[in-house]
Every structure is written in structure tokens, then in C-alpha cells.
Coordinates of C-alpha atoms and ligand atoms in Angstrom, one line a residue:
Chain A
M28 CA -18.9 32.3 -18.3
A29 CA -18.4 35.4 -16.1
R30 CA -16.2 34.7 -13.2
T31 CA -16.5 36.1 -9.8
P32 CA -13.7 37.0 -7.4
L33 CA -13.4 34.9 -4.2
T34 CA -11.0 35.6 -1.4
F35 CA -10.2 33.4 1.6
T36 CA -7.3 32.5 3.8
L37 CA -5.6 29.2 2.7
N38 CA -3.2 27.9 5.3
D39 CA -2.2 31.4 6.5
A40 CA -2.0 32.9 3.0
E41 CA -4.4 35.5 1.8
T42 CA -5.7 33.9 -1.4
G43 CA -7.8 35.4 -4.2
V44 CA -9.1 33.5 -7.2
F45 CA -11.7 34.0 -9.9
V46 CA -14.3 31.2 -9.9
V47 CA -17.1 30.1 -12.2
P48 CA -20.2 30.5 -10.1
G49 CA -21.4 27.2 -8.8
S50 CA -17.9 25.7 -8.7
N51 CA -17.1 23.3 -5.9
L52 CA -14.4 24.2 -3.4
L53 CA -12.3 21.2 -4.2
D54 CA -11.9 22.3 -7.8
V55 CA -11.2 25.8 -6.7
L56 CA -8.5 24.7 -4.3
R57 CA -6.9 22.3 -6.8
R58 CA -7.2 24.2 -10.0
G59 CA -7.7 27.8 -8.9
A60 CA -5.4 28.0 -5.9
G61 CA -3.0 25.2 -7.0
D62 CA -3.2 23.3 -3.7
L63 CA -3.2 19.7 -4.9
T64 CA -3.2 18.2 -1.4
P65 CA -7.0 17.6 -1.1
K66 CA -7.8 14.7 -3.4
Q67 CA -10.9 13.8 -5.4
G68 CA -11.9 10.2 -4.7
C69 CA -15.5 10.2 -5.6
A70 CA -16.8 13.8 -6.1
Q71 CA -20.1 12.8 -4.4
G72 CA -19.4 13.1 -0.7
T73 CA -18.7 9.5 0.3
C74 CA -14.9 8.9 0.4
G75 CA -13.6 11.8 2.5
S76 CA -10.4 12.2 0.6
C77 CA -11.3 15.9 -0.2
T78 CA -11.7 16.8 3.5
V79 CA -10.6 20.3 4.4
L80 CA -11.2 22.5 7.4
I81 CA -13.3 25.6 7.0
D82 CA -12.9 27.7 10.1
G83 CA -11.6 24.6 11.9
V84 CA -14.5 22.4 11.0
P85 CA -14.1 19.4 8.6
H86 CA -16.0 19.7 5.4
L87 CA -16.1 17.7 2.2
S88 CA -14.8 20.2 -0.2
C89 CA -16.3 18.4 -3.2
L90 CA -19.7 19.1 -1.8
T91 CA -19.0 22.7 -0.7
L92 CA -20.1 25.6 -3.0
A93 CA -16.9 27.6 -3.4
E94 CA -18.6 31.0 -2.9
T95 CA -19.6 30.0 0.6
V96 CA -16.0 30.3 1.8
E97 CA -15.6 34.0 1.0
G98 CA -13.6 35.6 3.8
R99 CA -13.2 32.3 5.7
R100 CA -10.2 30.3 6.7
I101 CA -9.4 27.0 4.9
D102 CA -6.9 24.5 6.2
T103 CA -5.5 21.7 4.0
T104 CA -2.8 19.1 4.4
G105 CA -0.6 21.5 2.4
G106 CA -0.4 23.7 5.5
L107 CA 0.2 21.0 8.1
A108 CA 4.0 20.9 8.1
G109 CA 5.9 23.8 9.5
G110 CA 8.6 24.2 6.9
P111 CA 10.7 21.0 7.0
D112 CA 9.1 19.9 10.3
L113 CA 6.2 17.5 9.8
H114 CA 3.1 17.9 11.9
P115 CA 3.0 15.2 14.6
L116 CA 0.1 13.6 12.7
Q117 CA 2.1 13.3 9.6
Q118 CA 5.1 12.0 11.5
A119 CA 3.0 9.3 13.2
V120 CA 1.4 8.3 9.9
M121 CA 4.8 8.0 8.4
E122 CA 6.4 6.0 11.2
G123 CA 3.4 3.8 11.7
F124 CA 3.1 2.9 8.0
A125 CA -0.4 4.3 8.0
A126 CA -0.4 5.1 4.4
Q127 CA 0.1 2.7 1.5
C128 CA -1.1 4.3 -1.8
G129 CA -1.7 7.5 0.2
F130 CA -4.8 8.6 -1.6
C131 CA -6.9 8.8 1.5
T132 CA -4.1 10.2 3.7
A133 CA -4.7 14.0 3.1
G134 CA -8.4 13.6 4.1
M135 CA -7.6 11.4 7.0
L136 CA -5.1 13.9 8.3
M137 CA -7.6 16.8 8.2
A138 CA -10.3 14.7 9.8
A139 CA -7.8 13.8 12.5
K140 CA -6.6 17.4 12.9
A141 CA -10.1 18.6 13.5
L142 CA -10.6 15.9 16.1
L143 CA -7.4 16.7 18.0
D144 CA -8.0 20.4 17.8
R145 CA -11.2 20.0 19.7
T146 CA -10.5 16.7 21.6
P147 CA -6.7 16.6 22.4
N148 CA -7.0 13.2 24.2
P149 CA -9.5 11.2 22.2
T150 CA -10.5 7.6 23.0
R151 CA -10.0 5.0 20.4
D152 CA -13.7 5.1 19.7
E153 CA -13.6 8.8 19.2
V154 CA -10.8 8.4 16.7
I155 CA -12.8 5.8 14.8
E156 CA -15.8 8.0 14.7
A157 CA -13.8 11.0 13.5
I158 CA -12.5 9.1 10.5
S159 CA -15.7 7.1 9.8
G160 CA -16.5 9.3 6.9
N161 CA -13.1 8.6 5.3
L162 CA -12.6 5.5 3.1
C163 CA -9.2 3.7 2.9
R164 CA -8.8 0.9 0.5
C165 CA -5.3 -0.2 1.5
T166 CA -4.5 -0.2 5.2
G167 CA -7.4 -1.8 7.0
Y168 CA -7.7 1.4 9.1
E169 CA -6.0 0.0 12.2
P170 CA -2.6 1.7 11.4
I171 CA -4.4 5.0 10.8
V172 CA -6.3 4.8 14.1
D173 CA -3.0 3.9 15.9
A174 CA -1.2 6.8 14.3
I175 CA -3.8 9.3 15.3
L176 CA -3.6 8.0 18.9
T177 CA 0.2 8.2 18.8
A178 CA 0.1 11.8 17.5
S179 CA -2.3 12.8 20.2
A180 CA -0.2 11.3 22.9
R181 CA 3.0 13.0 21.6
M182 CA 1.3 16.3 21.3
Q183 CA 0.2 16.0 24.9
G184 CA 3.6 14.8 26.1
R185 CA 2.4 11.3 26.9
T186 CA 3.6 8.0 25.5
A187 CA 0.9 6.2 23.5
Chain B
M9 CA -32.3 -17.2 18.1
A10 CA -28.7 -17.3 18.9
I11 CA -25.2 -16.2 18.0
H12 CA -23.1 -19.1 16.7
K13 CA -19.3 -19.1 16.9
G14 CA -17.3 -20.6 14.1
R15 CA -13.7 -21.2 13.1
G16 CA -12.4 -21.7 9.6
F17 CA -9.1 -22.6 8.2
A18 CA -7.5 -22.1 4.7
C19 CA -4.1 -22.5 3.4
I20 CA -2.5 -21.4 0.1
N21 CA 0.4 -22.0 -2.2
Y22 CA 0.9 -18.9 -4.2
P23 CA 2.8 -18.7 -7.4
I24 CA 5.2 -15.7 -7.7
G25 CA 4.7 -14.2 -11.2
M26 CA 3.7 -16.2 -14.2
N27 CA 5.3 -17.6 -17.3
L28 CA 3.7 -15.9 -20.3
G29 CA 6.7 -15.0 -22.4
G30 CA 9.0 -15.5 -19.4
D31 CA 7.4 -12.6 -17.5
P32 CA 10.3 -10.1 -18.0
A33 CA 11.1 -7.0 -16.1
Q34 CA 13.8 -4.4 -16.9
A35 CA 15.6 -1.8 -14.8
L36 CA 18.1 0.9 -15.6
V37 CA 20.4 2.5 -13.1
H38 CA 22.7 5.5 -13.5
S39 CA 24.5 7.9 -11.3
T40 CA 24.3 11.7 -11.2
P41 CA 27.6 13.6 -11.2
D42 CA 27.4 14.0 -7.4
G43 CA 27.2 10.2 -6.8
K44 CA 23.5 9.6 -6.2
F45 CA 21.9 6.8 -8.1
M46 CA 18.7 6.8 -10.0
V47 CA 16.8 3.6 -10.6
A48 CA 14.4 3.9 -13.6
L49 CA 11.5 1.4 -13.6
S50 CA 8.2 1.0 -15.3
A51 CA 7.0 -1.1 -12.4
I52 CA 4.3 0.7 -10.5
D53 CA 4.2 1.5 -6.8
L54 CA 0.5 1.6 -5.9
G55 CA 1.1 1.4 -2.2
Q56 CA 2.6 -2.1 -1.9
G57 CA 6.1 -0.7 -1.5
M58 CA 7.7 -1.3 -4.9
K59 CA 9.7 1.9 -4.6
S60 CA 11.0 1.2 -1.1
V61 CA 12.0 -2.4 -1.8
T62 CA 13.7 -1.7 -5.1
R63 CA 15.5 1.2 -3.4
Q64 CA 16.8 -1.1 -0.7
I65 CA 17.8 -3.7 -3.3
A66 CA 19.7 -1.2 -5.4
S67 CA 21.5 0.3 -2.3
E68 CA 22.5 -3.1 -1.1
T69 CA 23.8 -4.2 -4.5
L70 CA 25.6 -0.9 -5.3
G71 CA 27.0 -0.7 -1.8
V72 CA 25.9 2.9 -1.3
P73 CA 23.6 4.4 1.4
V74 CA 19.9 3.9 0.8
E75 CA 19.5 7.7 1.1
D76 CA 21.6 8.1 -2.0
V77 CA 19.3 6.0 -4.2
Y78 CA 16.2 7.3 -5.9
V79 CA 13.6 5.2 -7.7
D80 CA 11.6 6.6 -10.5
T81 CA 8.6 4.6 -11.6
A82 CA 7.1 7.4 -13.6
D83 CA 6.3 6.5 -17.1
S84 CA 5.9 3.5 -19.3
D85 CA 6.6 5.6 -22.3
T86 CA 10.1 6.6 -21.2
G87 CA 11.0 3.9 -18.7
P88 CA 12.5 0.4 -19.4
H89 CA 9.9 -2.2 -20.2
D90 CA 8.0 -4.1 -17.5
M91 CA 5.1 -6.4 -17.6
G92 CA 3.3 -4.7 -14.8
S93 CA 2.2 -4.9 -11.2
F94 CA 0.2 -8.2 -11.0
A95 CA 0.6 -11.9 -10.2
S96 CA 2.6 -11.0 -7.0
R97 CA 5.6 -10.6 -9.2
G98 CA 7.0 -7.2 -8.3
T99 CA 9.6 -7.9 -5.6
H100 CA 10.8 -11.1 -7.4
R101 CA 10.9 -10.0 -11.1
V102 CA 11.7 -6.3 -10.7
G103 CA 14.0 -6.9 -7.7
N104 CA 16.1 -9.3 -9.8
A105 CA 16.3 -6.8 -12.7
V106 CA 17.4 -4.1 -10.2
I107 CA 20.1 -6.4 -8.8
R108 CA 21.5 -6.9 -12.3
A109 CA 21.4 -3.3 -13.3
S110 CA 22.9 -2.2 -10.0
A111 CA 25.7 -4.8 -10.3
E112 CA 26.7 -3.5 -13.6
A113 CA 26.7 0.1 -12.3
R114 CA 28.7 -1.0 -9.3
K115 CA 31.3 -2.5 -11.6
Q116 CA 31.6 0.8 -13.5
M117 CA 31.8 2.7 -10.2
L118 CA 34.6 0.5 -9.0
E119 CA 36.5 0.8 -12.3
A120 CA 36.3 4.6 -12.1
A121 CA 37.4 4.6 -8.5
A122 CA 40.3 2.2 -9.4
E123 CA 41.5 4.7 -12.0
E124 CA 41.5 7.5 -9.5
L125 CA 43.3 5.4 -6.8
E126 CA 45.6 3.7 -9.3
V127 CA 44.8 0.2 -8.1
N128 CA 42.9 -2.8 -9.6
A129 CA 39.1 -2.6 -9.4
S130 CA 39.1 -6.1 -8.0
D131 CA 41.0 -4.8 -5.0
L132 CA 38.2 -2.3 -4.1
D133 CA 35.2 -2.5 -1.8
T134 CA 32.5 -0.2 -0.6
D135 CA 31.6 0.5 3.0
G136 CA 28.0 1.2 2.4
K137 CA 28.4 4.7 3.7
G138 CA 29.4 6.5 0.6
N139 CA 33.1 5.5 0.4
I140 CA 35.2 3.1 -1.8
H141 CA 38.4 1.8 -0.3
V142 CA 41.2 -0.7 -1.0
K143 CA 40.4 -4.0 0.7
G144 CA 42.3 -4.2 3.9
A145 CA 43.5 -0.6 3.7
P146 CA 40.5 1.5 4.5
S147 CA 42.5 4.7 4.5
R148 CA 43.2 4.4 0.8
S149 CA 39.8 5.5 -0.2
I150 CA 37.7 7.8 -2.4
T151 CA 34.1 8.9 -1.9
V152 CA 31.4 7.7 -4.2
A153 CA 30.7 11.4 -4.9
D154 CA 34.3 12.1 -6.0
T155 CA 34.3 8.9 -8.1
A156 CA 31.1 10.0 -9.9
M157 CA 32.5 13.5 -10.4
A158 CA 35.8 12.1 -11.9
A159 CA 33.9 9.7 -14.1
Q160 CA 31.7 12.4 -15.4
F161 CA 34.2 15.3 -15.9
K162 CA 37.6 13.6 -16.1
Q163 CA 37.3 10.0 -17.4
G164 CA 34.2 10.5 -19.6
R165 CA 32.6 7.3 -18.2
T166 CA 29.1 6.5 -17.2
L167 CA 28.3 4.8 -13.9
A168 CA 25.3 3.0 -15.2
G169 CA 23.8 -0.4 -15.5
R170 CA 21.1 -2.3 -17.4
G171 CA 19.2 -5.2 -16.0
I172 CA 16.6 -7.6 -17.2
F173 CA 15.1 -10.6 -15.6
L174 CA 13.4 -13.3 -17.6
I175 CA 12.5 -16.7 -16.3
P176 CA 13.1 -19.6 -18.6
P177 CA 10.0 -19.6 -20.9
S178 CA 8.1 -22.9 -20.5
D179 CA 5.4 -24.2 -22.8
A180 CA 3.1 -27.1 -21.8
D181 CA 4.3 -30.5 -23.0
A182 CA 2.0 -31.6 -25.8
E183 CA 1.8 -35.2 -24.4
T184 CA 1.6 -34.7 -20.7
G185 CA 0.5 -31.1 -20.3
E186 CA 3.5 -30.6 -17.9
M187 CA 5.1 -27.2 -17.7
T188 CA 7.0 -25.0 -15.2
P189 CA 4.7 -22.1 -14.8
V190 CA 6.7 -20.4 -12.0
T191 CA 10.0 -20.7 -10.3
C192 CA 8.9 -20.2 -6.7
F193 CA 5.9 -20.2 -4.5
A194 CA 4.9 -18.3 -1.4
H195 CA 2.7 -19.9 1.3
A196 CA 0.2 -19.0 3.9
A197 CA -2.2 -20.5 6.4
L198 CA -4.9 -18.6 8.1
V199 CA -7.6 -19.1 10.8
I200 CA -10.7 -17.0 11.0
D201 CA -12.9 -16.8 14.1
L202 CA -16.3 -15.3 13.6
E203 CA -19.9 -15.2 14.9
V204 CA -23.0 -15.7 12.9
D205 CA -26.3 -14.3 14.1
D206 CA -29.0 -16.7 13.0
E207 CA -31.8 -14.1 13.4
T208 CA -30.3 -11.4 11.2
G209 CA -27.8 -13.4 9.1
D210 CA -25.1 -11.0 10.2
V211 CA -21.5 -12.2 10.3
E212 CA -18.9 -10.6 12.5
V213 CA -15.3 -11.6 12.0
K214 CA -13.7 -11.5 15.5
E215 CA -10.1 -12.5 14.9
I216 CA -7.6 -13.5 12.3
N217 CA -4.5 -15.6 12.9
S218 CA -2.2 -16.1 10.1
A219 CA 1.2 -17.4 9.1
Y220 CA 2.9 -16.2 5.9
E221 CA 6.0 -17.6 4.2
V222 CA 7.2 -14.9 1.9
G223 CA 10.9 -15.7 1.4
R224 CA 13.0 -13.1 3.1
A225 CA 10.9 -10.2 4.3
L226 CA 13.0 -7.4 2.7
N227 CA 11.1 -4.8 4.5
P228 CA 9.3 -6.4 7.5
K229 CA 7.2 -3.4 8.3
L230 CA 5.9 -3.2 4.7
V231 CA 5.2 -6.9 4.7
E232 CA 3.2 -6.7 7.9
Q233 CA 1.3 -3.7 6.6
Q234 CA 0.5 -5.3 3.3
L235 CA -0.7 -8.4 5.1
I236 CA -3.0 -6.4 7.5
G237 CA -4.5 -4.3 4.8
G238 CA -4.9 -7.3 2.4
A239 CA -6.7 -9.3 5.1
W240 CA -9.1 -6.4 5.6
M241 CA -9.8 -6.5 1.9
G242 CA -10.2 -10.3 2.0
V243 CA -12.9 -9.9 4.8
S244 CA -14.5 -7.2 2.7
H245 CA -14.6 -9.4 -0.4
A246 CA -15.9 -12.4 1.6
L247 CA -18.8 -10.6 3.3
Y248 CA -19.5 -7.3 1.6
E249 CA -18.1 -6.3 -1.8
T250 CA -19.8 -7.0 -5.1
T251 CA -20.5 -5.1 -8.2
E252 CA -23.4 -7.4 -8.8
P253 CA -26.9 -6.4 -7.7
Q254 CA -27.8 -8.0 -4.4
Y255 CA -31.4 -8.1 -5.8
P256 CA -32.4 -9.2 -9.3
K257 CA -32.6 -5.9 -11.1
R258 CA -29.4 -4.3 -12.4
D259 CA -30.6 -0.9 -11.1
H260 CA -30.3 -2.3 -7.6
G261 CA -26.6 -2.9 -8.1
P262 CA -24.0 -0.7 -6.5
Q263 CA -22.9 2.1 -8.8
D264 CA -20.7 4.2 -6.5
F265 CA -19.2 4.3 -3.0
N266 CA -22.6 5.1 -1.5
T267 CA -23.9 1.7 -2.3
Y268 CA -20.7 -0.4 -2.7
L269 CA -20.3 -1.9 0.7
M270 CA -17.0 -2.1 2.5
P271 CA -16.2 -2.4 6.2
G272 CA -15.1 0.8 7.9
P273 CA -12.8 1.7 10.7
G274 CA -15.5 0.6 13.2
Q275 CA -15.0 -3.0 12.0
I276 CA -11.3 -3.5 12.5
V277 CA -10.5 -7.2 13.1
P278 CA -7.6 -8.1 15.3
H279 CA -5.0 -9.9 13.2
N280 CA -2.0 -11.7 14.5
I281 CA 0.6 -12.5 11.9
A282 CA 3.6 -14.8 12.0
V283 CA 6.0 -14.2 9.1
L284 CA 8.2 -17.1 8.3
E285 CA 11.3 -16.5 6.1
R286 CA 12.5 -19.2 3.7
P287 CA 14.6 -17.2 1.2
A288 CA 14.0 -18.5 -2.3
E289 CA 17.1 -19.3 -4.3
D290 CA 16.3 -17.3 -7.4
A291 CA 14.7 -14.4 -5.5
P292 CA 16.4 -11.0 -4.9
F293 CA 18.0 -11.5 -1.5
G294 CA 15.6 -14.3 -1.1
G295 CA 12.5 -12.1 -1.1
K296 CA 9.3 -13.4 -2.8
G297 CA 6.8 -10.8 -1.4
P298 CA 3.3 -11.3 -0.1
G299 CA 1.4 -9.8 -3.2
E300 CA -2.1 -10.9 -3.8
M301 CA -2.1 -13.7 -1.3
C302 CA -2.5 -11.2 1.5
A303 CA -6.2 -11.2 0.7
N304 CA -6.9 -14.6 -0.9
P305 CA -6.9 -17.2 1.9
V306 CA -9.3 -15.0 4.0
L307 CA -12.2 -15.8 1.7
P308 CA -12.2 -19.6 1.9
A309 CA -11.4 -19.3 5.6
V310 CA -14.5 -17.1 6.2
A311 CA -16.7 -19.5 4.2
N312 CA -15.3 -22.5 6.2
A313 CA -15.9 -20.7 9.5
I314 CA -19.5 -19.9 8.5
Y315 CA -20.0 -23.6 7.7
N316 CA -18.5 -24.5 11.0
A317 CA -20.8 -22.0 12.8
V318 CA -24.2 -22.7 11.3
G319 CA -23.7 -25.6 8.7
I320 CA -24.2 -23.5 5.6
R321 CA -21.9 -24.2 2.7
C322 CA -22.0 -20.9 0.7
D323 CA -20.2 -21.1 -2.6
R324 CA -21.1 -17.6 -3.9
L325 CA -19.4 -14.5 -2.7
P326 CA -20.0 -12.2 -0.9
I327 CA -21.7 -14.2 1.8
T328 CA -24.5 -11.7 2.6
P329 CA -27.0 -11.9 5.5
E330 CA -29.6 -12.8 2.9
K331 CA -27.6 -15.9 1.7
I332 CA -27.2 -17.0 5.3
L333 CA -30.9 -16.6 6.1
R334 CA -31.9 -18.5 3.0
G335 CA -29.4 -21.2 3.9
L336 CA -30.7 -21.4 7.4
R337 CA -34.3 -21.7 6.1
A338 CA -33.3 -24.5 3.6
N339 CA -31.5 -26.4 6.4
G340 CA -34.3 -25.9 8.9
G341 CA -32.2 -23.8 11.2
A342 CA -28.6 -23.5 12.3
R343 CA -26.6 -26.7 12.3
P344 CA -23.4 -26.0 14.2
Q345 CA -20.7 -28.4 13.0
Q346 CA -18.9 -28.4 16.3
V347 CA -19.7 -26.7 19.5
R348 CA -17.0 -24.3 20.7
Ligands
FES28 S1 -14.1 13.5 -3.2 FE1 -15.3 14.5 -1.7 S2 -16.0 12.9 -0.5 FE2 -15.0 11.9 -2.1
FES29 S1 -3.6 4.3 1.9 FE1 -4.6 3.8 0.0 S2 -6.6 4.5 0.3 FE2 -5.7 4.7 2.3

């Protein structure tokens, strides 16, 4: 099938790929752009493991038509760390044992980043709401909520 | 119409591993020329911490820093044989295999170091920081890295070890049926506090208090995390999860995450855990591991708490609001077993 060119910014890098019209963004990120950090848990919009930010807003990439991101900015977990320095969210998840199998983690991190970008000092309930579209099968959620609150506190120079 | 509080208790003796064919596990350990150690396993880490725990076990046995040990659980085609991740066997079976493989590799390592230092291998010890020294004379030493380098390029020796763990196979006695299915048990006791709404049939778990005896907790943080996550899954199985249709037609059964019910981050239950450590004799450094029993006692404890709250004895899982309402109707209303 004829492919169409698609350009967007992926974690600061200008990116161009050819896509089969109608492809979903998750496929294009993973297979086209080679960013394997967004995960495919369900491919139907219920698990949240494919969450990426489009112009700063969390989206389920499995349900996003790839062509709609032309010229826009995509952030994935692949761009969270600055070189060897983990993002405070990643650091808090690691220290707080908030990942077991890790399959949900990339989506959780992006949902959390979107929250902290717009609400730097969220309440516990706001954290819960922010990740309520993300399923985790392993942790029981509490360590994830705690880790996001810890990261928020550290980023604001508070102690959690 | 009222909310009824209930408390339920359950306890569990949980067998570690099983005895089909002795339940073997294998491990292979070898060093790289720069003195790092690779542990090859076919046991799988699916989040429970297999890699972390076997890494600790190998580091402890080899006498080298944990940072210098890598665990590869990649591929059952190329890795040493293992029965799998099931029956709560990982820490015990695989850990024991790793100890044996690491002990053999350590022996090779000390012999190579002895040749370099011109002493007897039995006079050598490790400091756990990457050095090998003569006992009582720490200044007569060589690094693990230099030892590995000499073994590889001078002595032509591998620093490697093979390990297998097999429990004595046991068949059932034809006369009595007696057998020894497992060599050790882990234990737990768990209390659930919950509320049942007799109008909607809704159950809300309010608090979990548990005590787990898992042998030595080789990695206490991982043990705690496994217990918290597992109890969440136990609540989920007790009250929500089923692949069976909740109504008679198969079409009404859950087919995907949209219709397969699980509690979310809004239903976090406070869980207080006491971990008791009774190291098991045949376990690696005494660790038995929590395994499956992190979820199991939650289910009967929830069922008991519901009975305690409204007098309904539910013997089919999950205990859905519909089952509670049907039970209430059959009983002519809630029959709290004990007022709290
Ligand atoms: S893969 Fe997109 S929501 Fe599950
Ligand atoms: S850590 Fe396994 S799904 Fe969240």
C-alpha cells in the first residue's frame, strides 16, 4: 500500500517516517520510529500502557490515528531521562519499588508526567485520578501513587 | 438498609515447590575476563524479583560485589534447564542451584588467585569488595579482575560453575498413600475488615492485616512489595475477577479489559504486614519466598468476613453484589454473626 510521509518531534528529535494510512500512533512509534518504550497492553484503549504525550497532553497512542500528529510534539518515556540522570519520577518509581513486571510503568510515568506538568503539587486523589486510566496487574497501585507523590515533592524541593 | 461491618480470618500452610520428578532447577555461572560474573538461568523474572534475588545469592556465595554479578534469564532454548516459575518454587529451587554453581565458580576463582599469589587456595578469602587476600594477611591480595584476567590469558582456566538442585523424588506409598511432597512450607495468617451494603450488595474491603512467614526475607523490600501486590490480586479475585459470564449467556462474559473487572487505584486497601523470618534448613540462605500465597489467604478471609457481616456463606467466587443480594433474599435479610 502507498505510504505517506509523517513528520513530528519525538522527545526533542525531529522524526520522519513513512506510514501506511490509517496506522495507529503506537505502531508508528514502535515499528516506524523504533521507540519501544510505549507498550501495547490491549490495543483497545483500556490499559493505558501505550500512553504518550501529544503536545503535553496524555493520549492513548493505540487509539490515535498516526496522521493526526503531523508537525506535533510527542513525548514518551524514552525521553524522560536526561542522559544518565533519571527523571525524578523514574527515580521515585525505582526507589519505591513501584514496578514489578514493569509493563504498565511507561504508561504510568507519562500519565504522571502530564499531571505534574500541569499540577506540580497534586493531592493524593489527584494522583489517583491521573492514573485511573492505567491498569497495573502487579503492584496494587499504592507504591505507584506514593512514588508520584514523592517525585512531586522532590521536584518542588519538599520532603514527601 | 444498612452497612454491615465484618471481619474474617484465614491462615495458610504453603508448600514451596512440588515433587514431580524432584522439581529440578539448574544454573550456570561464569566470569568474564574482567572479573564480572554472569548467572545463566531459564527461570523467569515476571516481576517477582527472581533476577534480584538470584543476583544477591550469587554475589554472596561468590564473595564479589553485587554490582559485578549479572543474571540472564533470557531463553529456555539456550539456558540451563528449569521447571519454570510456578508453585512458589523460584527462590528455593533456583536459589539453591545458584548457590551450587557459584560455589564451584568461587573454587575456581580461588585456585586461580592462589596460583598468582603462590599460596594454597584454602588460605584465601574474599572481602566482598572485589579482592581476594590471604587469610590474616589482607595486604597479600589480588583483585578479582586481575584473577579473571590471569585465568583467561595466562592460566587457560575457566572461572565457572554448574549447579543443579533436585529434591529427593518421592512417590506415594502404595499401602498408606504417604509421601513427602515438599521439603518446606511457608505460612501466613491474614485478617480482613470489610463492609457490606445490604441494599446494593456492594462489598468494600477496608483493611488487611497479615503476618507472613517466608523463611529469611532475602530482599525485604521485594517481599513486602510482592505481598502488597499479591493481596490486591487476592481482593480482586475474591470480589471481581472472573472469565465466566456473570449472567447465563456466554456472550455476557468478559472478553477484554473493558469488561473484565479489577479494582483500580481508587480502591487501594491499607495493608499492614508483619514478616516473620524462620530460615528453612534446605533453603538458600534460609529464604523460602512468598510466591503464590501472597494472594491465596485473602480469598477465604474475604468470604469469612462477608459471612461475619451479613451471614451469607458464599462458596463461589467472585462474591459479586448479585450473589450477596440473592443470599440476603434467601436468608430474609442480613444476619450479622457478631456485632462489631
Ligand atoms: S494498548 Fe493502548 S490502552 Fe492498552
Ligand atoms: S508492574 Fe506489572 S503491570 Fe504494573
